[in-house]
Every structure is written in C-alpha cells, then in structure tokens.
Amino acid sequence: MADVIVVGGGIIGMTAAMRLRERGAEVTLWTPVGPTETVSAVAAAVWYPTGLTFEPRLLTWAAATYAAFRRQAHDGVPGVIIRETRNLERDGSIGEPWWAAAAGRVRYLPIGAPWTREVRFEAPTVEMSVYLPWLRERFVRAGGRVVRRRVDRLEEALTEAPVIVNATGLAAGSLCGDPEVHPVRGQIVLVANPGVFVSVRDQGEPGTYVHPRTRDVVLGGTFQADNWNTTPEPATRDAIIERCVALVPELAGAPVLGEKVGLRPARRGGPRVEAEKWPGGTVVHAYGHGGAGMTLSWGCADEVAALAF
C-alpha cells in the first residue's frame, strides 16, 4: 500500500505528489489522462492570481510559487521562463495590488486613456506541454508511481491508502457533493511568435491578454462562468485576435497555429484546501483554484503535504 494516493494529474495534483515524495512518503498518483491531456495543459500558465480576491493563505501560496518558479527558471528547468509583464488597469486603482508583495519588484507607470495605470513586474511563464511531462518524469525518478485510473468515488482510493489527496478539479463537485464547484470557460488562440517578448494584460471586459512563449503566443481570452462548452467558437476566436492585435500591433498577420478551450475548475468561496476524516482514512482536499492553479501550485502543495503528514 502507498502512504498517499494523489487523485488528479494536473498542476495541483502533480506538485502535491512531488512535495509529498520529497517528504519521504510513498506516493501513487492516479490520473485518467497523460500530462498534456489535462486542463492544466491548456492554460497560458503565466503567474498571476486570476479571478481571486485577497486571503492571507492565497498570498502565502502565491509568494512560495513565485519563488519556486524563479528558482526553476534559474536552474534551467524545461518550459519555465521569466517574462516582463504589463498589466493595463482601467479601474482607477492607486494602491498596491494585494498580490504585489509576492511578485518582487513592482512598478507603477502612467498611461493614457482608456487605461488608468500600468503595473509592471516580472512573472514566471510555464509552457505546460513541456513542464508537466518533465515534472511527472521527475516524480517517477524520485520513486513516485503513476497509475492511469479514473475514479467514480474517492472511497476507491481509501481502500488502498490511509491518506488521499483530492486534486480532481471540476470532478470534485460530484465526488465531494460540493455545489460551489463550477467551470469557467476559457478560449485561447495560438499564433506564431513574430518577436514578442513581453506579456500584456488589459483589465477591460472581456479581459484581453497576450502571453509570448518560445515558439508561439497565447492570445485570450474569455472568462465565462458556468459554461461547459469545450468547442472553440469562430466568432470568439476572431474577437480575441482583433483585441490582441489592437493591444500589440506586432501580432498583425501572425499565422494562427491553433485554438483551444479549457474549463477552469473554479469554486465559489475560493479554493478548498483542508483535511477531512472519512470512513477508512483522511482526505486532503485541494481543488477549486480556478484560473490560478499554476500561480498557487507549489505553495499550495506545501500546505497539502503538511496536512497529509
């Protein structure tokens, strides 16, 4: 028997499994799909607490994750890059954003209408198609075990380990009977990178973002709560491209390489990270991170590991 079974192979499950293994636990990861088939693999995966409001624990997780990815970028971990980031605000804010304490040096610059200020900082960018396979391989090399398995009930895992980590994302709604879990649909467009190196976010409605990666640029996006549609919509694609070209004119004419839709695993009330006694053992819940899974991942994994042991 394993000491812990982690159920869920996205960024939250993988980082939790890695932290538990680093503590010496015998860890098995159950996942129904490969790393590049997870919702995490669709994410633009640029550090920023999208859709979250301040809680002390979120700031702690975000800061720890920011530091972890900076170390990994310095160490040359595949898929991890530090990018200059511009947040273009429209709401007239003058104070420091709640997340700024986690993001190193943050600068505030004047900007013309329709924006009210520009916030500049450096942010880790993670190319998930490269990083998730690397992380899973690292976990296996460290002695972890990966099993392709889908679960209908969490009790299935409790028959094989005294502690399980529930990192099942949207599936946690039915597995735990949690009515606060819901999807937030995100559609993105991938275009060839014409030489763009700075990430840009526009706070408008809908929000617009341009996130360059090694070979492509992620253009977005949408933030559609309770929308389960996973089929890309042509009109939405065209609107995203139009907004992004207006924001970064260098993108004009960039060849479209693809488009994707992901359902962010959100939860009203914020992420659920807590230990709960069940018949047969302990369930450590780790779900509901929405569009900020990458941003909170390593810090959250620290707390999950502490709750498990």
PDB file of N, CA, C and O in Angstrom, residues 87-163:
ATOM      1  N   ASN A  87       0.492  44.945 -16.814  1.00  0.00           N
ATOM      2  CA  ASN A  87      -0.940  44.919 -16.519  1.00  0.00           C
ATOM      3  C   ASN A  87      -1.500  46.312 -16.772  1.00  0.00           C
ATOM      4  O   ASN A  87      -1.068  47.288 -16.131  1.00  0.00           O
ATOM      5  N   LEU A  88      -2.460  46.416 -17.677  1.00  0.00           N
ATOM      6  CA  LEU A  88      -3.067  47.696 -18.013  1.00  0.00           C
ATOM      7  C   LEU A  88      -4.405  47.797 -17.293  1.00  0.00           C
ATOM      8  O   LEU A  88      -5.359  47.111 -17.636  1.00  0.00           O
ATOM      9  N   GLU A  89      -4.461  48.654 -16.282  1.00  0.00           N
ATOM     10  CA  GLU A  89      -5.650  48.743 -15.427  1.00  0.00           C
ATOM     11  C   GLU A  89      -6.601  49.821 -15.931  1.00  0.00           C
ATOM     12  O   GLU A  89      -6.181  50.826 -16.519  1.00  0.00           O
ATOM     13  N   ARG A  90      -7.887  49.625 -15.646  1.00  0.00           N
ATOM     14  CA  ARG A  90      -8.920  50.562 -16.057  1.00  0.00           C
ATOM     15  C   ARG A  90      -9.779  51.054 -14.892  1.00  0.00           C
ATOM     16  O   ARG A  90     -10.671  51.874 -15.105  1.00  0.00           O
ATOM     17  N   ASP A  91      -9.557  50.544 -13.691  1.00  0.00           N
ATOM     18  CA  ASP A  91     -10.492  50.783 -12.586  1.00  0.00           C
ATOM     19  C   ASP A  91     -10.107  51.936 -11.672  1.00  0.00           C
ATOM     20  O   ASP A  91     -10.758  52.169 -10.655  1.00  0.00           O
ATOM     21  N   GLY A  92      -9.033  52.650 -12.009  1.00  0.00           N
ATOM     22  CA  GLY A  92      -8.650  53.796 -11.204  1.00  0.00           C
ATOM     23  C   GLY A  92      -7.927  53.465  -9.921  1.00  0.00           C
ATOM     24  O   GLY A  92      -7.752  54.339  -9.055  1.00  0.00           O
ATOM     25  N   SER A  93      -7.485  52.238  -9.741  1.00  0.00           N
ATOM     26  CA  SER A  93      -6.775  51.856  -8.514  1.00  0.00           C
ATOM     27  C   SER A  93      -5.514  52.691  -8.335  1.00  0.00           C
ATOM     28  O   SER A  93      -4.817  53.008  -9.299  1.00  0.00           O
ATOM     29  N   ILE A  94      -5.225  53.028  -7.075  1.00  0.00           N
ATOM     30  CA  ILE A  94      -3.999  53.763  -6.774  1.00  0.00           C
ATOM     31  C   ILE A  94      -3.151  53.048  -5.733  1.00  0.00           C
ATOM     32  O   ILE A  94      -1.974  53.321  -5.588  1.00  0.00           O
ATOM     33  N   GLY A  95      -3.732  52.120  -5.005  1.00  0.00           N
ATOM     34  CA  GLY A  95      -2.980  51.376  -4.001  1.00  0.00           C
ATOM     35  C   GLY A  95      -2.250  50.193  -4.608  1.00  0.00           C
ATOM     36  O   GLY A  95      -2.394  49.875  -5.796  1.00  0.00           O
ATOM     37  N   GLU A  96      -1.462  49.538  -3.784  1.00  0.00           N
ATOM     38  CA  GLU A  96      -0.728  48.364  -4.224  1.00  0.00           C
ATOM     39  C   GLU A  96      -1.673  47.171  -4.341  1.00  0.00           C
ATOM     40  O   GLU A  96      -2.451  46.911  -3.430  1.00  0.00           O
ATOM     41  N   PRO A  97      -1.639  46.436  -5.455  1.00  0.00           N
ATOM     42  CA  PRO A  97      -2.460  45.228  -5.549  1.00  0.00           C
ATOM     43  C   PRO A  97      -2.104  44.247  -4.436  1.00  0.00           C
ATOM     44  O   PRO A  97      -0.946  44.178  -4.008  1.00  0.00           O
ATOM     45  N   TRP A  98      -3.080  43.458  -3.998  1.00  0.00           N
ATOM     46  CA  TRP A  98      -2.830  42.566  -2.860  1.00  0.00           C
ATOM     47  C   TRP A  98      -1.743  41.541  -3.146  1.00  0.00           C
ATOM     48  O   TRP A  98      -1.028  41.099  -2.239  1.00  0.00           O
ATOM     49  N   TRP A  99      -1.559  41.196  -4.427  1.00  0.00           N
ATOM     50  CA  TRP A  99      -0.598  40.164  -4.797  1.00  0.00           C
ATOM     51  C   TRP A  99       0.820  40.703  -4.970  1.00  0.00           C
ATOM     52  O   TRP A  99       1.777  39.925  -5.136  1.00  0.00           O
ATOM     53  N   ALA A 100       0.973  42.037  -4.951  1.00  0.00           N
ATOM     54  CA  ALA A 100       2.260  42.641  -5.304  1.00  0.00           C
ATOM     55  C   ALA A 100       3.382  42.203  -4.368  1.00  0.00           C
ATOM     56  O   ALA A 100       4.536  42.077  -4.785  1.00  0.00           O
ATOM     57  N   ALA A 101       3.064  41.956  -3.106  1.00  0.00           N
ATOM     58  CA  ALA A 101       4.096  41.546  -2.150  1.00  0.00           C
ATOM     59  C   ALA A 101       4.738  40.225  -2.524  1.00  0.00           C
ATOM     60  O   ALA A 101       5.852  39.918  -2.066  1.00  0.00           O
ATOM     61  N   ALA A 102       4.065  39.436  -3.349  1.00  0.00           N
ATOM     62  CA  ALA A 102       4.599  38.132  -3.768  1.00  0.00           C
ATOM     63  C   ALA A 102       5.412  38.214  -5.049  1.00  0.00           C
ATOM     64  O   ALA A 102       6.070  37.238  -5.423  1.00  0.00           O
ATOM     65  N   ALA A 103       5.387  39.352  -5.735  1.00  0.00           N
ATOM     66  CA  ALA A 103       5.889  39.431  -7.114  1.00  0.00           C
ATOM     67  C   ALA A 103       7.198  40.180  -7.266  1.00  0.00           C
ATOM     68  O   ALA A 103       7.520  40.645  -8.361  1.00  0.00           O
ATOM     69  N   GLY A 104       7.964  40.317  -6.190  1.00  0.00           N
ATOM     70  CA  GLY A 104       9.235  41.010  -6.314  1.00  0.00           C
ATOM     71  C   GLY A 104       9.051  42.497  -6.556  1.00  0.00           C
ATOM     72  O   GLY A 104       8.192  43.148  -5.973  1.00  0.00           O
ATOM     73  N   ARG A 105       9.837  43.043  -7.469  1.00  0.00           N
ATOM     74  CA  ARG A 105       9.794  44.484  -7.748  1.00  0.00           C
ATOM     75  C   ARG A 105       8.613  44.792  -8.661  1.00  0.00           C
ATOM     76  O   ARG A 105       8.547  44.305  -9.788  1.00  0.00           O
ATOM     77  N   VAL A 106       7.699  45.624  -8.188  1.00  0.00           N
ATOM     78  CA  VAL A 106       6.526  46.029  -8.958  1.00  0.00           C
ATOM     79  C   VAL A 106       6.596  47.535  -9.182  1.00  0.00           C
ATOM     80  O   VAL A 106       6.835  48.300  -8.238  1.00  0.00           O
ATOM     81  N   ARG A 107       6.390  47.964 -10.422  1.00  0.00           N
ATOM     82  CA  ARG A 107       6.452  49.399 -10.757  1.00  0.00           C
ATOM     83  C   ARG A 107       5.089  49.864 -11.250  1.00  0.00           C
ATOM     84  O   ARG A 107       4.332  49.101 -11.843  1.00  0.00           O
ATOM     85  N   TYR A 108       4.813  51.152 -11.013  1.00  0.00           N
ATOM     86  CA  TYR A 108       3.531  51.740 -11.392  1.00  0.00           C
ATOM     87  C   TYR A 108       3.813  52.928 -12.309  1.00  0.00           C
ATOM     88  O   TYR A 108       4.508  53.878 -11.923  1.00  0.00           O
ATOM     89  N   LEU A 109       3.269  52.866 -13.523  1.00  0.00           N
ATOM     90  CA  LEU A 109       3.577  53.864 -14.541  1.00  0.00           C
ATOM     91  C   LEU A 109       2.301  54.528 -15.038  1.00  0.00           C
ATOM     92  O   LEU A 109       1.239  53.894 -15.109  1.00  0.00           O
ATOM     93  N   PRO A 110       2.384  55.807 -15.419  1.00  0.00           N
ATOM     94  CA  PRO A 110       1.214  56.466 -16.007  1.00  0.00           C
ATOM     95  C   PRO A 110       0.953  55.933 -17.406  1.00  0.00           C
ATOM     96  O   PRO A 110       1.860  55.465 -18.097  1.00  0.00           O
ATOM     97  N   ILE A 111      -0.292  56.041 -17.835  1.00  0.00           N
ATOM     98  CA  ILE A 111      -0.681  55.565 -19.158  1.00  0.00           C
ATOM     99  C   ILE A 111      -1.924  56.329 -19.582  1.00  0.00           C
ATOM    100  O   ILE A 111      -2.710  56.789 -18.745  1.00  0.00           O
ATOM    101  N   GLY A 112      -2.117  56.487 -20.882  1.00  0.00           N
ATOM    102  CA  GLY A 112      -3.253  57.240 -21.393  1.00  0.00           C
ATOM    103  C   GLY A 112      -4.544  56.437 -21.404  1.00  0.00           C
ATOM    104  O   GLY A 112      -4.546  55.211 -21.267  1.00  0.00           O
ATOM    105  N   ALA A 113      -5.648  57.145 -21.574  1.00  0.00           N
ATOM    106  CA  ALA A 113      -6.983  56.537 -21.646  1.00  0.00           C
ATOM    107  C   ALA A 113      -7.025  55.518 -22.796  1.00  0.00           C
ATOM    108  O   ALA A 113      -6.318  55.679 -23.794  1.00  0.00           O
ATOM    109  N   PRO A 114      -7.802  54.437 -22.636  1.00  0.00           N
ATOM    110  CA  PRO A 114      -8.813  54.198 -21.598  1.00  0.00           C
ATOM    111  C   PRO A 114      -8.270  53.613 -20.301  1.00  0.00           C
ATOM    112  O   PRO A 114      -9.032  53.322 -19.390  1.00  0.00           O
ATOM    113  N   TRP A 115      -6.943  53.455 -20.210  1.00  0.00           N
ATOM    114  CA  TRP A 115      -6.376  52.862 -19.008  1.00  0.00           C
ATOM    115  C   TRP A 115      -6.072  53.933 -17.979  1.00  0.00           C
ATOM    116  O   TRP A 115      -5.938  55.113 -18.298  1.00  0.00           O
ATOM    117  N   THR A 116      -5.958  53.503 -16.728  1.00  0.00           N
ATOM    118  CA  THR A 116      -5.703  54.466 -15.648  1.00  0.00           C
ATOM    119  C   THR A 116      -4.315  54.306 -15.039  1.00  0.00           C
ATOM    120  O   THR A 116      -3.817  55.229 -14.408  1.00  0.00           O
ATOM    121  N   ARG A 117      -3.704  53.148 -15.212  1.00  0.00           N
ATOM    122  CA  ARG A 117      -2.309  52.982 -14.814  1.00  0.00           C
ATOM    123  C   ARG A 117      -1.779  51.675 -15.381  1.00  0.00           C
ATOM    124  O   ARG A 117      -2.527  50.762 -15.728  1.00  0.00           O
ATOM    125  N   GLU A 118      -0.449  51.632 -15.489  1.00  0.00           N
ATOM    126  CA  GLU A 118       0.246  50.418 -15.921  1.00  0.00           C
ATOM    127  C   GLU A 118       1.036  49.864 -14.746  1.00  0.00           C
ATOM    128  O   GLU A 118       1.760  50.594 -14.073  1.00  0.00           O
ATOM    129  N   VAL A 119       0.875  48.574 -14.508  1.00  0.00           N
ATOM    130  CA  VAL A 119       1.609  47.885 -13.440  1.00  0.00           C
ATOM    131  C   VAL A 119       2.591  46.933 -14.106  1.00  0.00           C
ATOM    132  O   VAL A 119       2.188  46.056 -14.870  1.00  0.00           O
ATOM    133  N   ARG A 120       3.878  47.100 -13.797  1.00  0.00           N
ATOM    134  CA  ARG A 120       4.912  46.281 -14.432  1.00  0.00           C
ATOM    135  C   ARG A 120       5.613  45.418 -13.394  1.00  0.00           C
ATOM    136  O   ARG A 120       5.949  45.875 -12.310  1.00  0.00           O
ATOM    137  N   PHE A 121       5.856  44.170 -13.774  1.00  0.00           N
ATOM    138  CA  PHE A 121       6.592  43.250 -12.903  1.00  0.00           C
ATOM    139  C   PHE A 121       7.086  42.088 -13.749  1.00  0.00           C
ATOM    140  O   PHE A 121       6.676  41.923 -14.896  1.00  0.00           O
ATOM    141  N   GLU A 122       7.973  41.289 -13.182  1.00  0.00           N
ATOM    142  CA  GLU A 122       8.432  40.092 -13.857  1.00  0.00           C
ATOM    143  C   GLU A 122       7.623  38.905 -13.353  1.00  0.00           C
ATOM    144  O   GLU A 122       7.373  38.782 -12.149  1.00  0.00           O
ATOM    145  N   ALA A 123       7.211  38.037 -14.273  1.00  0.00           N
ATOM    146  CA  ALA A 123       6.372  36.908 -13.891  1.00  0.00           C
ATOM    147  C   ALA A 123       6.881  35.621 -14.535  1.00  0.00           C
ATOM    148  O   ALA A 123       7.255  35.622 -15.715  1.00  0.00           O
ATOM    149  N   PRO A 124       6.890  34.528 -13.784  1.00  0.00           N
ATOM    150  CA  PRO A 124       7.202  33.238 -14.395  1.00  0.00           C
ATOM    151  C   PRO A 124       6.132  32.844 -15.406  1.00  0.00           C
ATOM    152  O   PRO A 124       4.935  33.011 -15.163  1.00  0.00           O
ATOM    153  N   THR A 125       6.576  32.340 -16.538  1.00  0.00           N
ATOM    154  CA  THR A 125       5.715  31.742 -17.552  1.00  0.00           C
ATOM    155  C   THR A 125       6.110  30.280 -17.678  1.00  0.00           C
ATOM    156  O   THR A 125       7.296  29.961 -17.741  1.00  0.00           O
ATOM    157  N   VAL A 126       5.114  29.398 -17.689  1.00  0.00           N
ATOM    158  CA  VAL A 126       5.399  27.968 -17.752  1.00  0.00           C
ATOM    159  C   VAL A 126       4.729  27.374 -18.985  1.00  0.00           C
ATOM    160  O   VAL A 126       3.507  27.469 -19.140  1.00  0.00           O
ATOM    161  N   GLU A 127       5.510  26.802 -19.864  1.00  0.00           N
ATOM    162  CA  GLU A 127       4.971  26.124 -21.045  1.00  0.00           C
ATOM    163  C   GLU A 127       4.596  24.706 -20.617  1.00  0.00           C
ATOM    164  O   GLU A 127       5.435  23.814 -20.526  1.00  0.00           O
ATOM    165  N   MET A 128       3.310  24.506 -20.345  1.00  0.00           N
ATOM    166  CA  MET A 128       2.842  23.288 -19.705  1.00  0.00           C
ATOM    167  C   MET A 128       3.077  22.032 -20.540  1.00  0.00           C
ATOM    168  O   MET A 128       3.257  20.945 -19.990  1.00  0.00           O
ATOM    169  N   SER A 129       3.069  22.170 -21.858  1.00  0.00           N
ATOM    170  CA  SER A 129       3.279  20.988 -22.695  1.00  0.00           C
ATOM    171  C   SER A 129       4.673  20.401 -22.498  1.00  0.00           C
ATOM    172  O   SER A 129       4.907  19.220 -22.791  1.00  0.00           O
ATOM    173  N   VAL A 130       5.599  21.216 -22.014  1.00  0.00           N
ATOM    174  CA  VAL A 130       6.951  20.767 -21.720  1.00  0.00           C
ATOM    175  C   VAL A 130       7.114  20.477 -20.235  1.00  0.00           C
ATOM    176  O   VAL A 130       7.694  19.467 -19.824  1.00  0.00           O
ATOM    177  N   TYR A 131       6.567  21.373 -19.412  1.00  0.00           N
ATOM    178  CA  TYR A 131       6.811  21.311 -17.973  1.00  0.00           C
ATOM    179  C   TYR A 131       6.111  20.130 -17.295  1.00  0.00           C
ATOM    180  O   TYR A 131       6.713  19.444 -16.460  1.00  0.00           O
ATOM    181  N   LEU A 132       4.850  19.877 -17.635  1.00  0.00           N
ATOM    182  CA  LEU A 132       4.131  18.792 -16.966  1.00  0.00           C
ATOM    183  C   LEU A 132       4.763  17.429 -17.214  1.00  0.00           C
ATOM    184  O   LEU A 132       4.923  16.640 -16.270  1.00  0.00           O
ATOM    185  N   PRO A 133       5.155  17.090 -18.459  1.00  0.00           N
ATOM    186  CA  PRO A 133       5.873  15.819 -18.641  1.00  0.00           C
ATOM    187  C   PRO A 133       7.187  15.776 -17.868  1.00  0.00           C
ATOM    188  O   PRO A 133       7.560  14.727 -17.321  1.00  0.00           O
ATOM    189  N   TRP A 134       7.913  16.898 -17.827  1.00  0.00           N
ATOM    190  CA  TRP A 134       9.152  16.944 -17.041  1.00  0.00           C
ATOM    191  C   TRP A 134       8.873  16.681 -15.566  1.00  0.00           C
ATOM    192  O   TRP A 134       9.596  15.902 -14.912  1.00  0.00           O
ATOM    193  N   LEU A 135       7.817  17.306 -15.034  1.00  0.00           N
ATOM    194  CA  LEU A 135       7.501  17.152 -13.622  1.00  0.00           C
ATOM    195  C   LEU A 135       7.088  15.716 -13.307  1.00  0.00           C
ATOM    196  O   LEU A 135       7.493  15.155 -12.282  1.00  0.00           O
ATOM    197  N   ARG A 136       6.305  15.115 -14.190  1.00  0.00           N
ATOM    198  CA  ARG A 136       5.909  13.725 -13.945  1.00  0.00           C
ATOM    199  C   ARG A 136       7.125  12.804 -13.995  1.00  0.00           C
ATOM    200  O   ARG A 136       7.267  11.895 -13.162  1.00  0.00           O
ATOM    201  N   GLU A 137       8.019  13.034 -14.947  1.00  0.00           N
ATOM    202  CA  GLU A 137       9.233  12.216 -15.016  1.00  0.00           C
ATOM    203  C   GLU A 137      10.083  12.387 -13.765  1.00  0.00           C
ATOM    204  O   GLU A 137      10.642  11.417 -13.236  1.00  0.00           O
ATOM    205  N   ARG A 138      10.176  13.619 -13.284  1.00  0.00           N
ATOM    206  CA  ARG A 138      10.947  13.876 -12.053  1.00  0.00           C
ATOM    207  C   ARG A 138      10.332  13.131 -10.871  1.00  0.00           C
ATOM    208  O   ARG A 138      11.038  12.559 -10.041  1.00  0.00           O
ATOM    209  N   PHE A 139       9.007  13.138 -10.804  1.00  0.00           N
ATOM    210  CA  PHE A 139       8.302  12.428  -9.730  1.00  0.00           C
ATOM    211  C   PHE A 139       8.595  10.929  -9.784  1.00  0.00           C
ATOM    212  O   PHE A 139       8.897  10.305  -8.761  1.00  0.00           O
ATOM    213  N   VAL A 140       8.551  10.355 -10.964  1.00  0.00           N
ATOM    214  CA  VAL A 140       8.817   8.919 -11.112  1.00  0.00           C
ATOM    215  C   VAL A 140      10.273   8.606 -10.780  1.00  0.00           C
ATOM    216  O   VAL A 140      10.565   7.613 -10.091  1.00  0.00           O
ATOM    217  N   ARG A 141      11.194   9.440 -11.232  1.00  0.00           N
ATOM    218  CA  ARG A 141      12.610   9.226 -10.908  1.00  0.00           C
ATOM    219  C   ARG A 141      12.860   9.295  -9.407  1.00  0.00           C
ATOM    220  O   ARG A 141      13.772   8.643  -8.893  1.00  0.00           O
ATOM    221  N   ALA A 142      12.044  10.090  -8.716  1.00  0.00           N
ATOM    222  CA  ALA A 142      12.187  10.221  -7.262  1.00  0.00           C
ATOM    223  C   ALA A 142      11.536   9.063  -6.507  1.00  0.00           C
ATOM    224  O   ALA A 142      11.567   9.045  -5.273  1.00  0.00           O
ATOM    225  N   GLY A 143      10.956   8.112  -7.237  1.00  0.00           N
ATOM    226  CA  GLY A 143      10.354   6.954  -6.583  1.00  0.00           C
ATOM    227  C   GLY A 143       8.853   6.965  -6.533  1.00  0.00           C
ATOM    228  O   GLY A 143       8.233   6.063  -5.942  1.00  0.00           O
ATOM    229  N   GLY A 144       8.220   7.978  -7.126  1.00  0.00           N
ATOM    230  CA  GLY A 144       6.766   8.013  -7.187  1.00  0.00           C
ATOM    231  C   GLY A 144       6.232   7.051  -8.240  1.00  0.00           C
ATOM    232  O   GLY A 144       6.962   6.606  -9.126  1.00  0.00           O
ATOM    233  N   ARG A 145       4.963   6.747  -8.125  1.00  0.00           N
ATOM    234  CA  ARG A 145       4.324   5.801  -9.050  1.00  0.00           C
ATOM    235  C   ARG A 145       3.119   6.473  -9.682  1.00  0.00           C
ATOM    236  O   ARG A 145       2.350   7.158  -8.997  1.00  0.00           O
ATOM    237  N   VAL A 146       2.935   6.292 -10.991  1.00  0.00           N
ATOM    238  CA  VAL A 146       1.802   6.858 -11.710  1.00  0.00           C
ATOM    239  C   VAL A 146       0.947   5.714 -12.245  1.00  0.00           C
ATOM    240  O   VAL A 146       1.463   4.780 -12.874  1.00  0.00           O
ATOM    241  N   VAL A 147      -0.360   5.790 -11.976  1.00  0.00           N
ATOM    242  CA  VAL A 147      -1.312   4.784 -12.444  1.00  0.00           C
ATOM    243  C   VAL A 147      -2.393   5.482 -13.255  1.00  0.00           C
ATOM    244  O   VAL A 147      -2.975   6.473 -12.785  1.00  0.00           O
ATOM    245  N   ARG A 148      -2.644   4.976 -14.475  1.00  0.00           N
ATOM    246  CA  ARG A 148      -3.752   5.508 -15.273  1.00  0.00           C
ATOM    247  C   ARG A 148      -5.051   4.945 -14.708  1.00  0.00           C
ATOM    248  O   ARG A 148      -5.341   3.759 -14.870  1.00  0.00           O
ATOM    249  N   ARG A 149      -5.811   5.775 -14.049  1.00  0.00           N
ATOM    250  CA  ARG A 149      -7.042   5.286 -13.430  1.00  0.00           C
ATOM    251  C   ARG A 149      -8.017   6.434 -13.230  1.00  0.00           C
ATOM    252  O   ARG A 149      -7.659   7.497 -12.758  1.00  0.00           O
ATOM    253  N   ARG A 150      -9.252   6.193 -13.588  1.00  0.00           N
ATOM    254  CA  ARG A 150     -10.342   7.128 -13.342  1.00  0.00           C
ATOM    255  C   ARG A 150     -11.136   6.631 -12.140  1.00  0.00           C
ATOM    256  O   ARG A 150     -11.329   5.422 -11.973  1.00  0.00           O
ATOM    257  N   VAL A 151     -11.603   7.541 -11.292  1.00  0.00           N
ATOM    258  CA  VAL A 151     -12.367   7.137 -10.114  1.00  0.00           C
ATOM    259  C   VAL A 151     -13.798   7.647 -10.210  1.00  0.00           C
ATOM    260  O   VAL A 151     -14.050   8.736 -10.737  1.00  0.00           O
ATOM    261  N   ASP A 152     -14.726   6.836  -9.720  1.00  0.00           N
ATOM    262  CA  ASP A 152     -16.120   7.245  -9.605  1.00  0.00           C
ATOM    263  C   ASP A 152     -16.455   7.681  -8.185  1.00  0.00           C
ATOM    264  O   ASP A 152     -17.399   8.428  -7.966  1.00  0.00           O
ATOM    265  N   ARG A 153     -15.643   7.177  -7.231  1.00  0.00           N
ATOM    266  CA  ARG A 153     -15.822   7.545  -5.826  1.00  0.00           C
ATOM    267  C   ARG A 153     -14.441   7.630  -5.179  1.00  0.00           C
ATOM    268  O   ARG A 153     -13.577   6.789  -5.441  1.00  0.00           O
ATOM    269  N   LEU A 154     -14.245   8.621  -4.311  1.00  0.00           N
ATOM    270  CA  LEU A 154     -12.953   8.755  -3.636  1.00  0.00           C
ATOM    271  C   LEU A 154     -12.666   7.577  -2.728  1.00  0.00           C
ATOM    272  O   LEU A 154     -11.499   7.265  -2.434  1.00  0.00           O
ATOM    273  N   GLU A 155     -13.714   6.897  -2.281  1.00  0.00           N
ATOM    274  CA  GLU A 155     -13.521   5.731  -1.415  1.00  0.00           C
ATOM    275  C   GLU A 155     -12.688   4.647  -2.090  1.00  0.00           C
ATOM    276  O   GLU A 155     -12.054   3.823  -1.413  1.00  0.00           O
ATOM    277  N   GLU A 156     -12.680   4.630  -3.427  1.00  0.00           N
ATOM    278  CA  GLU A 156     -11.857   3.650  -4.137  1.00  0.00           C
ATOM    279  C   GLU A 156     -10.390   3.789  -3.754  1.00  0.00           C
ATOM    280  O   GLU A 156      -9.675   2.792  -3.602  1.00  0.00           O
ATOM    281  N   ALA A 157      -9.923   5.038  -3.613  1.00  0.00           N
ATOM    282  CA  ALA A 157      -8.527   5.268  -3.240  1.00  0.00           C
ATOM    283  C   ALA A 157      -8.284   4.964  -1.771  1.00  0.00           C
ATOM    284  O   ALA A 157      -7.204   4.482  -1.389  1.00  0.00           O
ATOM    285  N   LEU A 158      -9.267   5.209  -0.913  1.00  0.00           N
ATOM    286  CA  LEU A 158      -9.094   4.964   0.522  1.00  0.00           C
ATOM    287  C   LEU A 158      -8.994   3.482   0.855  1.00  0.00           C
ATOM    288  O   LEU A 158      -8.568   3.127   1.954  1.00  0.00           O
ATOM    289  N   THR A 159      -9.378   2.610  -0.060  1.00  0.00           N
ATOM    290  CA  THR A 159      -9.177   1.184   0.175  1.00  0.00           C
ATOM    291  C   THR A 159      -7.727   0.777  -0.066  1.00  0.00           C
ATOM    292  O   THR A 159      -7.329  -0.334   0.301  1.00  0.00           O
ATOM    293  N   GLU A 160      -6.932   1.690  -0.661  1.00  0.00           N
ATOM    294  CA  GLU A 160      -5.558   1.353  -0.998  1.00  0.00           C
ATOM    295  C   GLU A 160      -4.522   2.240  -0.329  1.00  0.00           C
ATOM    296  O   GLU A 160      -3.315   2.013  -0.487  1.00  0.00           O
ATOM    297  N   ALA A 161      -4.953   3.259   0.389  1.00  0.00           N
ATOM    298  CA  ALA A 161      -4.027   4.134   1.115  1.00  0.00           C
ATOM    299  C   ALA A 161      -4.784   4.809   2.253  1.00  0.00           C
ATOM    300  O   ALA A 161      -5.973   5.109   2.110  1.00  0.00           O
ATOM    301  N   PRO A 162      -4.112   5.087   3.372  1.00  0.00           N
ATOM    302  CA  PRO A 162      -4.793   5.729   4.502  1.00  0.00           C
ATOM    303  C   PRO A 162      -5.039   7.217   4.308  1.00  0.00           C
ATOM    304  O   PRO A 162      -5.863   7.813   5.001  1.00  0.00           O
ATOM    305  N   VAL A 163      -4.305   7.822   3.365  1.00  0.00           N
ATOM    306  CA  VAL A 163      -4.444   9.253   3.078  1.00  0.00           C
ATOM    307  C   VAL A 163      -4.564   9.427   1.574  1.00  0.00           C
ATOM    308  O   VAL A 163      -3.794   8.828   0.816  1.00  0.00           O
TER     309      VAL A 163
END
